[in-house]
Tab-separated table of C-alpha atoms and ligand atoms in Angstrom:
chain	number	residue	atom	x	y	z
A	2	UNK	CA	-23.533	6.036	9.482
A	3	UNK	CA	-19.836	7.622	8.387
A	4	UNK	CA	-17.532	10.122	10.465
A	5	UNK	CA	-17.450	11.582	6.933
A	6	UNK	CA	-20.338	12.162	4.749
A	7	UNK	CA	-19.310	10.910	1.179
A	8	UNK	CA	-22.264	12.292	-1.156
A	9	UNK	CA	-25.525	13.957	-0.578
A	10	UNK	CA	-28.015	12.342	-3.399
A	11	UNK	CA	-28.630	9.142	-3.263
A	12	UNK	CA	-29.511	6.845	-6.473
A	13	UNK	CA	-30.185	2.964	-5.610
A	14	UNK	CA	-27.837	0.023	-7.521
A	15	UNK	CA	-31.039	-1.010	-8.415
A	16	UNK	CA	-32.873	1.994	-10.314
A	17	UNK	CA	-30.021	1.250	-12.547
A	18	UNK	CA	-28.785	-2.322	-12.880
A	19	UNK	CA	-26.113	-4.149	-13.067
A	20	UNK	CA	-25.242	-3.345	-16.822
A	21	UNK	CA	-26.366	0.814	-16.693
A	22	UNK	CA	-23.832	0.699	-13.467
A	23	UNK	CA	-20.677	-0.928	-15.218
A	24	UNK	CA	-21.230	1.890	-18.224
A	25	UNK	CA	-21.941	4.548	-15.716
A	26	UNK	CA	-18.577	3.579	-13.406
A	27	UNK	CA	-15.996	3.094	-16.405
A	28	UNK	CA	-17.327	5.775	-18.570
A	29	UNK	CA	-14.730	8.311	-18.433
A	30	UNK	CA	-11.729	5.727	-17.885
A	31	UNK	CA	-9.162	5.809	-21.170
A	32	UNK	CA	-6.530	3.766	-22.413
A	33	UNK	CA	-3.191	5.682	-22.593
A	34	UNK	CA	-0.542	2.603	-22.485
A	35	UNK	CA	1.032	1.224	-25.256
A	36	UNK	CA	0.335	-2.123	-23.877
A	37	UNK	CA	-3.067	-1.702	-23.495
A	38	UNK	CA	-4.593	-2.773	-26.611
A	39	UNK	CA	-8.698	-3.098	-25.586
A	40	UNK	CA	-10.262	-1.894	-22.506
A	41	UNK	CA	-13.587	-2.095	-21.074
A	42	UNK	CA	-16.479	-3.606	-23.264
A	43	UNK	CA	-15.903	-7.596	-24.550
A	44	UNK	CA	-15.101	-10.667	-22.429
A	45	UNK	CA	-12.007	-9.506	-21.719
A	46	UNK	CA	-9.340	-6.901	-22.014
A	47	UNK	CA	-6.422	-7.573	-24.602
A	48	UNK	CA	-3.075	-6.742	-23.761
A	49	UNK	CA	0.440	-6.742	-25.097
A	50	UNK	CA	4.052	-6.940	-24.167
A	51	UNK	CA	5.862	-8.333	-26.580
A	52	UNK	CA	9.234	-8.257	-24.550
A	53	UNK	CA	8.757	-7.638	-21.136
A	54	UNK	CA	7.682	-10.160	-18.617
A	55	UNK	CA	4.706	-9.651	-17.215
A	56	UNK	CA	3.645	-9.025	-13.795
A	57	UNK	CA	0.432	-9.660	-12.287
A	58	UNK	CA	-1.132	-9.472	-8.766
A	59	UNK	CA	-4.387	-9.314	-6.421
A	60	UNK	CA	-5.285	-7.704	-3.555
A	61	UNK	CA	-8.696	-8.289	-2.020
A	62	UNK	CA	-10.047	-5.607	0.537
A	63	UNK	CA	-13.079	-7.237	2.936
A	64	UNK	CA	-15.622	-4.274	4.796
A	65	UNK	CA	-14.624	-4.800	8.197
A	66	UNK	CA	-11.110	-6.506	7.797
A	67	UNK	CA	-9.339	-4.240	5.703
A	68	UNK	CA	-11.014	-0.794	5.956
A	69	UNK	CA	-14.384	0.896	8.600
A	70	UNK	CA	-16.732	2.360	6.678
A	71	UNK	CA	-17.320	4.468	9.843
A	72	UNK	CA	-13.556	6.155	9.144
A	73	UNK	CA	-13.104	5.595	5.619
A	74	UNK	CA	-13.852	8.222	2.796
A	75	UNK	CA	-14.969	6.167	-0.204
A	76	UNK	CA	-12.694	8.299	-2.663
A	77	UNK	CA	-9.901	7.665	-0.145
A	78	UNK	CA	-11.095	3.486	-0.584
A	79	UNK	CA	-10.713	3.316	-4.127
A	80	UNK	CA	-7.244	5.268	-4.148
A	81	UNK	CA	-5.929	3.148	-1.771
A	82	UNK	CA	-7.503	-0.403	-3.276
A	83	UNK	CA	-5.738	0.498	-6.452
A	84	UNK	CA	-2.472	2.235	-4.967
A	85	UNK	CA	-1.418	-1.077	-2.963
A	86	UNK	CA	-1.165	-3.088	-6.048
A	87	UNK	CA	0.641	-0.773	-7.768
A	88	UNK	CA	3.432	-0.970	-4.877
A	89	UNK	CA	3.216	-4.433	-5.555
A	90	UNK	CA	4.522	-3.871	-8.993
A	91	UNK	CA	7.026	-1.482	-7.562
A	92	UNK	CA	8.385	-4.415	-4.943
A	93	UNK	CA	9.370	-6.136	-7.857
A	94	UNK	CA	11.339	-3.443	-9.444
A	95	UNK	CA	8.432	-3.107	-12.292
A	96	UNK	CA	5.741	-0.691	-13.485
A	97	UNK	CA	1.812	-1.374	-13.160
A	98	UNK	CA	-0.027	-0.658	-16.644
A	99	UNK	CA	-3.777	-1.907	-15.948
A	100	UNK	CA	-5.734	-3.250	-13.441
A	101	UNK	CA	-9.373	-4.638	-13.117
A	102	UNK	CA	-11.503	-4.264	-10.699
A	103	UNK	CA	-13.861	-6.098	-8.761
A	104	UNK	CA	-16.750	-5.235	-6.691
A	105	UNK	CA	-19.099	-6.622	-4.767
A	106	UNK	CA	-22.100	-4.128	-2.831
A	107	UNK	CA	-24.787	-4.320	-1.091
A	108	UNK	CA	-28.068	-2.283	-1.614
A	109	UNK	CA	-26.844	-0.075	1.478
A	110	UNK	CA	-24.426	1.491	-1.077
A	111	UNK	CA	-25.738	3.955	-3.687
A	112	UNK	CA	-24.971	4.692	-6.913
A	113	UNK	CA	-23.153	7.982	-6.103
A	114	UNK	CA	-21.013	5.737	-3.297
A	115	UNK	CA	-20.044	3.584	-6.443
A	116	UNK	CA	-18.973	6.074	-7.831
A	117	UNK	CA	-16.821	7.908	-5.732
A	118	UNK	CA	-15.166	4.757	-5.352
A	119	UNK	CA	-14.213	4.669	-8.840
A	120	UNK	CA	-13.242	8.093	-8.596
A	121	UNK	CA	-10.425	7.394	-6.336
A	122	UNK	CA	-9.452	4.691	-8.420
A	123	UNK	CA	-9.464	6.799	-11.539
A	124	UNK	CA	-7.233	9.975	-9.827
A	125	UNK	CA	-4.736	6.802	-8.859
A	126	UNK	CA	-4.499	5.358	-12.116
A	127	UNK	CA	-3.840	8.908	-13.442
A	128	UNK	CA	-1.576	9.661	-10.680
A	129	UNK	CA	0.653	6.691	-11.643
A	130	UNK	CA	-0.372	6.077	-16.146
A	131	UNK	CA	-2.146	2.858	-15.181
A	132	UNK	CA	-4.970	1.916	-17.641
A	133	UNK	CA	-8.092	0.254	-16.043
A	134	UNK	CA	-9.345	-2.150	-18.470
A	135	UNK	CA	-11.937	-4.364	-17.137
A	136	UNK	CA	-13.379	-5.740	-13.782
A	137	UNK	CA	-16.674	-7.526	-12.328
A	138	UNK	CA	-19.484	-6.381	-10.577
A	139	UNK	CA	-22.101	-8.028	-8.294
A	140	UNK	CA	-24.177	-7.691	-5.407
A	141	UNK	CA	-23.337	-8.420	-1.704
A	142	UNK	CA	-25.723	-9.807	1.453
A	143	UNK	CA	-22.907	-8.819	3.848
A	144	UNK	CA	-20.872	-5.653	2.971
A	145	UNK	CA	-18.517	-4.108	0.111
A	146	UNK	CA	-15.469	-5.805	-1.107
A	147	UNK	CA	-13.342	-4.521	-3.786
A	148	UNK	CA	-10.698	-7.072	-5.642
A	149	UNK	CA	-8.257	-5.071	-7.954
A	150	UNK	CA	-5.537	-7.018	-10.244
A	151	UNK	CA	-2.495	-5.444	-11.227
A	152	UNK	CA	-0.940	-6.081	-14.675
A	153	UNK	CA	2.914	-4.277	-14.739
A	154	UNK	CA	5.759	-5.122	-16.588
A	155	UNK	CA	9.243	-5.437	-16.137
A	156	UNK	CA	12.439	-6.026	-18.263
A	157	UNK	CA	13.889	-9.842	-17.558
A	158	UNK	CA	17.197	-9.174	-16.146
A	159	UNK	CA	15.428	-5.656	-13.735
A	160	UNK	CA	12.932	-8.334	-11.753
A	161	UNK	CA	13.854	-8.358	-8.209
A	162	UNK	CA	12.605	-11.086	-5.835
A	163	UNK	CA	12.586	-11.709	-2.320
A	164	UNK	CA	15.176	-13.939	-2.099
A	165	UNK	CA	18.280	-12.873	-3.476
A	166	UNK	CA	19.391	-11.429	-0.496
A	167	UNK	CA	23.423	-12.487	0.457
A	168	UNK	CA	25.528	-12.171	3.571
A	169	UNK	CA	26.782	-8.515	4.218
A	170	UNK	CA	24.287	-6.724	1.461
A	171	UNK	CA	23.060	-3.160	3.001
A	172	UNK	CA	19.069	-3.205	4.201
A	173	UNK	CA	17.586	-0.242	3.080
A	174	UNK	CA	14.020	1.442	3.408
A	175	UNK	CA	11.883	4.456	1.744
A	176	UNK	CA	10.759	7.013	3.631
A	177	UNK	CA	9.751	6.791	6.897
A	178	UNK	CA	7.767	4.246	9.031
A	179	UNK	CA	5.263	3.902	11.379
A	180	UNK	CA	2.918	7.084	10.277
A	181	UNK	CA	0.124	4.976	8.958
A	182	UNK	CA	-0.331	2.838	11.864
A	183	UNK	CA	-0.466	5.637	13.947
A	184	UNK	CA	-3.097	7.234	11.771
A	185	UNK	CA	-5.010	4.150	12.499
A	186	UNK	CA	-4.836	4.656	15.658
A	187	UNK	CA	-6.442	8.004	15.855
A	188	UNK	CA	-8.901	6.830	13.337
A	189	UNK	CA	-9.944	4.035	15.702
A	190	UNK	CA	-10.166	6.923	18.899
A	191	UNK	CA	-12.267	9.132	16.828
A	192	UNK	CA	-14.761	6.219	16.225
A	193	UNK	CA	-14.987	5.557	19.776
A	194	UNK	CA	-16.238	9.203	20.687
A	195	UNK	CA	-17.989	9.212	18.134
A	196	UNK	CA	-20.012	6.207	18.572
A	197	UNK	CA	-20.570	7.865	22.169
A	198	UNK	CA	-22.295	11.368	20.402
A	199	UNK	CA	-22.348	10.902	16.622
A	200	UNK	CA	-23.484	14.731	16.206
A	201	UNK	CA	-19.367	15.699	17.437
A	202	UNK	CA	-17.386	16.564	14.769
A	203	UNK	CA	-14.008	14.116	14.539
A	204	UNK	CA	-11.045	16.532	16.179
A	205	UNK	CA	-8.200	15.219	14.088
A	206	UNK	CA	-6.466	18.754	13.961
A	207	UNK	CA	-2.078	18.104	14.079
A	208	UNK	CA	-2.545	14.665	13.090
A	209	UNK	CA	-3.015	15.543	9.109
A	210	UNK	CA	0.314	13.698	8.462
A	211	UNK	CA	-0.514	10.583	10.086
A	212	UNK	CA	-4.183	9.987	8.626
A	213	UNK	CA	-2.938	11.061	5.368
A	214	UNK	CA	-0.711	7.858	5.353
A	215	UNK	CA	-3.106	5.469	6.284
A	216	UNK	CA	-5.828	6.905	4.675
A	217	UNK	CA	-4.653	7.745	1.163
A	218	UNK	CA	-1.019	5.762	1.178
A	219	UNK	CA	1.568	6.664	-2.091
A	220	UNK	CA	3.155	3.457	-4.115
A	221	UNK	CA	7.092	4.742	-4.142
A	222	UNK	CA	7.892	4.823	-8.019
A	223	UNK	CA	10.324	7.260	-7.553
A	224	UNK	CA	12.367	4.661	-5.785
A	225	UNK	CA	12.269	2.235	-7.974
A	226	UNK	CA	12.985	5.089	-11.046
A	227	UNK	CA	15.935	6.845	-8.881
A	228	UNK	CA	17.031	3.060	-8.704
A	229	UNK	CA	17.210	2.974	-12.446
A	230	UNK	CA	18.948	6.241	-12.957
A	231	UNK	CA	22.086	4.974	-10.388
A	232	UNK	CA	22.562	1.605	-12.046
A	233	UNK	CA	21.171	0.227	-9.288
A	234	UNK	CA	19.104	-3.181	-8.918
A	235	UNK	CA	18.390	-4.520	-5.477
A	236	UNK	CA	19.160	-8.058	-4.593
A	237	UNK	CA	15.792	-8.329	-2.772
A	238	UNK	CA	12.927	-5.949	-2.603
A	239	UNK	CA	9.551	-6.395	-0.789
A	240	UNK	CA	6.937	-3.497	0.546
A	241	UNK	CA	6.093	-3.372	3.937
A	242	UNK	CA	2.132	-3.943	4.171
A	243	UNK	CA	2.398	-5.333	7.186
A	244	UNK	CA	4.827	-3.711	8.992
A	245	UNK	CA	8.971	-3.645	8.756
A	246	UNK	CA	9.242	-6.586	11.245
A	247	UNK	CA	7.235	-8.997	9.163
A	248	UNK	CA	8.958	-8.080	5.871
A	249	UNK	CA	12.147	-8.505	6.825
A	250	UNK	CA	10.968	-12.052	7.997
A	251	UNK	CA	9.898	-12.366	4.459
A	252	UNK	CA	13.700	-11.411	3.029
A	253	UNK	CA	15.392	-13.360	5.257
A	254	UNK	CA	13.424	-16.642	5.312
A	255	UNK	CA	13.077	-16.847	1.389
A	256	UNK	CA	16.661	-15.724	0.751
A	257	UNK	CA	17.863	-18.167	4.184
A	258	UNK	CA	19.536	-15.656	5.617
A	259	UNK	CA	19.268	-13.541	9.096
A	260	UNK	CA	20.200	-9.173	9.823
A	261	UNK	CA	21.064	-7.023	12.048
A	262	UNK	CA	18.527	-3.610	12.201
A	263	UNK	CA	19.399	-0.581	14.246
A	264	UNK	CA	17.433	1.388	15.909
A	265	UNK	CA	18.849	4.771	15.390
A	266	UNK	CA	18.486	4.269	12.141
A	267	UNK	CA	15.274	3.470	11.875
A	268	UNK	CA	13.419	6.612	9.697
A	269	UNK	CA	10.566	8.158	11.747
A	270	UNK	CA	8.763	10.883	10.914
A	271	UNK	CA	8.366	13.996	13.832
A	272	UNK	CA	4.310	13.704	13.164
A	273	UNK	CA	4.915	9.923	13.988
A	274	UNK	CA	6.668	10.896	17.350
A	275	UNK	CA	4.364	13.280	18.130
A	276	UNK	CA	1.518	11.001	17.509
A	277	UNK	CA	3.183	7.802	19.526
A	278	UNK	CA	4.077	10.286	22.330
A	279	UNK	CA	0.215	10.969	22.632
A	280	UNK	CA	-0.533	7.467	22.465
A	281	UNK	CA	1.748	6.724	25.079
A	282	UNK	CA	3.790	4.174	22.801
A	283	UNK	CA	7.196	3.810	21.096
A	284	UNK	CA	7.383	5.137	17.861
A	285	UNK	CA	9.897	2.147	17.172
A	286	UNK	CA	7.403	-0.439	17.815
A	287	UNK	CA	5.022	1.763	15.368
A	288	UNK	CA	7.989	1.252	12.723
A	289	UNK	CA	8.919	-1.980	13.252
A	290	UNK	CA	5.402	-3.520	13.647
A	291	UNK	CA	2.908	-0.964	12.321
A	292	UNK	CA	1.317	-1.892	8.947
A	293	UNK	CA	0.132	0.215	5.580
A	294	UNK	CA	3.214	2.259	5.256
A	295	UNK	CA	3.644	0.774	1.627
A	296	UNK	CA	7.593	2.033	1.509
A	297	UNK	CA	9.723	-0.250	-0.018
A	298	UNK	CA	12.295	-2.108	2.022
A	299	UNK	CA	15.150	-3.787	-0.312
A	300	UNK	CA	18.987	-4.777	-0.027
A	301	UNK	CA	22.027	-3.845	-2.310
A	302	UNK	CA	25.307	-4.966	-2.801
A	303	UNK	CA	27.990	-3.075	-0.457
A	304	UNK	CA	29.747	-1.981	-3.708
A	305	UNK	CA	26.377	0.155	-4.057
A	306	UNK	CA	26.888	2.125	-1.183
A	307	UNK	CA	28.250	5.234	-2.913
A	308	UNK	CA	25.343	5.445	-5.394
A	309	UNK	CA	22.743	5.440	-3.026
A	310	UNK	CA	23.926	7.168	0.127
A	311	UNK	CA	23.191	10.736	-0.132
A	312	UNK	CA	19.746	9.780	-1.822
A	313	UNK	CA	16.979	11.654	1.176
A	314	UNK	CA	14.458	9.100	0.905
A	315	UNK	CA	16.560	6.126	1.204
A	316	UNK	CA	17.976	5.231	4.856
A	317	UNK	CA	20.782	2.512	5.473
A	318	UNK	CA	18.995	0.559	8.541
A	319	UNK	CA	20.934	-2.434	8.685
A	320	UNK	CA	22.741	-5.583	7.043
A	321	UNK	CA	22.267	-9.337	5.986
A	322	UNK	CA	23.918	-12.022	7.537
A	323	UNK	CA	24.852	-15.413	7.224
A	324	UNK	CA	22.995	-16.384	10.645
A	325	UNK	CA	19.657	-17.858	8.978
A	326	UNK	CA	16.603	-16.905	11.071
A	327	UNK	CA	18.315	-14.833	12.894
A	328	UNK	CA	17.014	-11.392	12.813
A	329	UNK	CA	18.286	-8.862	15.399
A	330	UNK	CA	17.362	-5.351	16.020
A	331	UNK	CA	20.816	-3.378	17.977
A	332	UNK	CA	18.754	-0.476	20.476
A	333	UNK	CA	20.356	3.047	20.891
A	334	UNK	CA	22.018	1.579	24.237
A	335	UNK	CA	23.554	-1.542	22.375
A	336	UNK	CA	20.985	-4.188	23.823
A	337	UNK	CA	20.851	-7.002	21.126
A	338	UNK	CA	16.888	-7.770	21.039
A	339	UNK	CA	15.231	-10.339	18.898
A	340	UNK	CA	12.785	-9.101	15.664
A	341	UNK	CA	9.364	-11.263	16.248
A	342	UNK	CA	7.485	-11.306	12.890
A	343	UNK	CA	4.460	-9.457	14.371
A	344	UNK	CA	2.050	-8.354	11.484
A	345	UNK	CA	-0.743	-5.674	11.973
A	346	UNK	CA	-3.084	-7.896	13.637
A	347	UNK	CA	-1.423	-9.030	16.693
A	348	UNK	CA	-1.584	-4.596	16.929
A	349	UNK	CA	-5.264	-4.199	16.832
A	350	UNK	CA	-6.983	-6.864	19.608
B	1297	LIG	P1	-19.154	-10.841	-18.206
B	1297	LIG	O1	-20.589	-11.242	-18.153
B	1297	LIG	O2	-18.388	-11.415	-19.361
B	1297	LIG	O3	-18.456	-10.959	-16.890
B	1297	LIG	P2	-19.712	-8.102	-17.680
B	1297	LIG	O4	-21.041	-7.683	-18.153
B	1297	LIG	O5	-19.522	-8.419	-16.227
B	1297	LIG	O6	-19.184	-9.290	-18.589
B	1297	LIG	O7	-18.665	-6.987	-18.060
B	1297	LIG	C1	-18.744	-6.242	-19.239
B	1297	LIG	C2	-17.519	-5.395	-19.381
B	1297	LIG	O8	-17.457	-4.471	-18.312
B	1297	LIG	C3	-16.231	-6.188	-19.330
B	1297	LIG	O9	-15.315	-5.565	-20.197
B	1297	LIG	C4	-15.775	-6.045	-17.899
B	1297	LIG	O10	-14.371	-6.158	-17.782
B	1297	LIG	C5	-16.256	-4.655	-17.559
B	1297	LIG	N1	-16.606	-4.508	-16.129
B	1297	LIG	C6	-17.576	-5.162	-15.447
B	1297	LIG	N2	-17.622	-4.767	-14.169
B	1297	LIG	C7	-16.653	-3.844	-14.030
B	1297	LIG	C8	-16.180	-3.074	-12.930
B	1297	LIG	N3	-16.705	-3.163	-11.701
B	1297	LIG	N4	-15.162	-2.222	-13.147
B	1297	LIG	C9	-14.605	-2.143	-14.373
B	1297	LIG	N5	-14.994	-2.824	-15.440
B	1297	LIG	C10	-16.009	-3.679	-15.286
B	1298	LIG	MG1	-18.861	-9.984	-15.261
């Protein structure tokens, strides 16, 4: 049934119930923010910031639309289901606190799959000192989905929006792009031989990098803190989920402006390369159109420059200009070609 066996024993959902199951899940989750006053256990979770604003968004991931269960280690599920939200947060120039959780499985999961599930979801709220502090959980006729909420929190005058963007600011992105869709994309070739001789083991050897970023993504905190430390609030921020491309659509439309991108500044990673090369595709069209990298993409004032520019994660790719809807991306050989707001799907029919 899975490339990757998750867990040997097998206890039905319904041996337990729906209540024993909910205990069982959030048992060893504790509270360890300030903010979070009651967890799991009433009608709902109490909170409190008393002078931040609050911050608070959803993410729901579909069996089949967001993730394969054929390629996707359940611990790896739950990491990631949580781990997007928090870069949410982080797009906003905030930190997550809680989250709740919602799931709905069918009687083709077990109790153990539940529960590694929760597992990933518990290493990511450790990972990052968010509190989960409540959720819902039901039965499905047609698959698993898993809805996490974010609660973060953010000092008024820190909260950074897509659209304050203006002419001239400097385009900047984390880390490097294009790695996760790539690791897709080996996923997706692994499936098919496999699907032809299920007893083959997956050879994924040399592409560790790339299935690493799609499979278990990272939220980019220290951004946002090495941000902090320079004095340094972006006039838009945004993470690319769905690929640089359609982000920067996002910037530009809601803050009516247009940029220019350049290619040889776009951060790739050598794994990427590698990986594109044996695809027989561009690594630029993984970075500008390849989804899940969850780095952050943001602009700053020109009179920022100095701060950031010897920062290694950070790379200046470009600039905001007054030409609204116009979004240009300059090649290595100075051809002027226009950015099409491709997401991830138009990449996977
Ligand atoms: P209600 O009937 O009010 O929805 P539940 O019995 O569903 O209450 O939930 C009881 C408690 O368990 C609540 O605190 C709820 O937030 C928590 N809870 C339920 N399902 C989950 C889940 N999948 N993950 C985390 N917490 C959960
Ligand atoms: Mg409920």
């Amino acid at each position: 049934m899975a490339m990757f066996e998750d867990s040997v024993t097998r206890t039905e959902l319904k041996s337990l119930g729906e209540f024993k199951l909910i205990d069982h899940i959030t048992e060893d989750f504790t509270l360890n923010n300030k903010s979070s006053v009651y967890g799991v256990g009433d009608d709902c979770a109490v909170l409190s910031y008393p002078d931040k604003k609050v911050l608070v968004s959803t993410d729901l991931l579909v069996e089949g639309v967001h993730f394969d269960m054929v390629y996707t280690p359940l611990m790896h599920l739950g990491y990631k289901a949580a781990v997007v939200n928090f870069s949410d947060v982080y797009a906003m120039n905030g930190r997550p606190k809680q989250i709740t959780v919602g799931i709905a499985v069918s009687n083709r999961f077990s109790v153990e799959a539940v529960k590694e599930i929760y597992a990933g979801i518990k290493q990511a709220c450790k990972n990052y000192h968010v509190d989960m502090v409540g959720g819902d959980t039901t039965s499905s006729i047609s698959g698993l989905f898993i809805s996490i909420t974010v609660i973060g929190e953010v000092d008024e005058n820190n909260i950074v929006y897509r659209n304050g963007a203006q002419n001239n600011d400097l385009i900047c992105v984390s880390g490097n792009l294009g790695a996760a869709y790539m690791g897709m994309l080996v996923l997706e070739r692994e499936k098919e031989t496999w699907k032809g001789n299920p007893n083959m083991q997956p050879d994924l050897a040399g592409n560790e990098y790339v299935l690493q970023r799609f499979l278990r993504p990272e939220a980019r905190f220290d951004i946002v803190e090495i941000l902090a430390a320079k004095d340094v609030i972006p006039t838009s921020m945004i993470d690319i989920s769905d690929g640089l491309a359609s982000e920067l659509h996002h910037i530009c439309k809601q803050s009516k402006k247009g940029c220019n991108i350049y290619e040889d500044k776009l951060p790739v990673d050598p794994a990427t390369i590698l990986a594109a090369e044996d695809f027989n595709i561009n690594p630029i069209t993984a970075a500008m159109n390849g989804g899940e990298d969850y780095e952050l993409l943001f602009t700053i004032k020109q009179s920022d420059y100095e701060k950031i520019k010897s920062i290694p994660q950070i790379s200046i790719i470009g600039h905001i200009t007054d030409n609204e809807g116009i979004l240009s991306l300059i090649t290595k050989d100075n051809v002027t070609i226009d950015i099409k707001a491709q997401g991830w799907d138009s990449f996977t029919e």
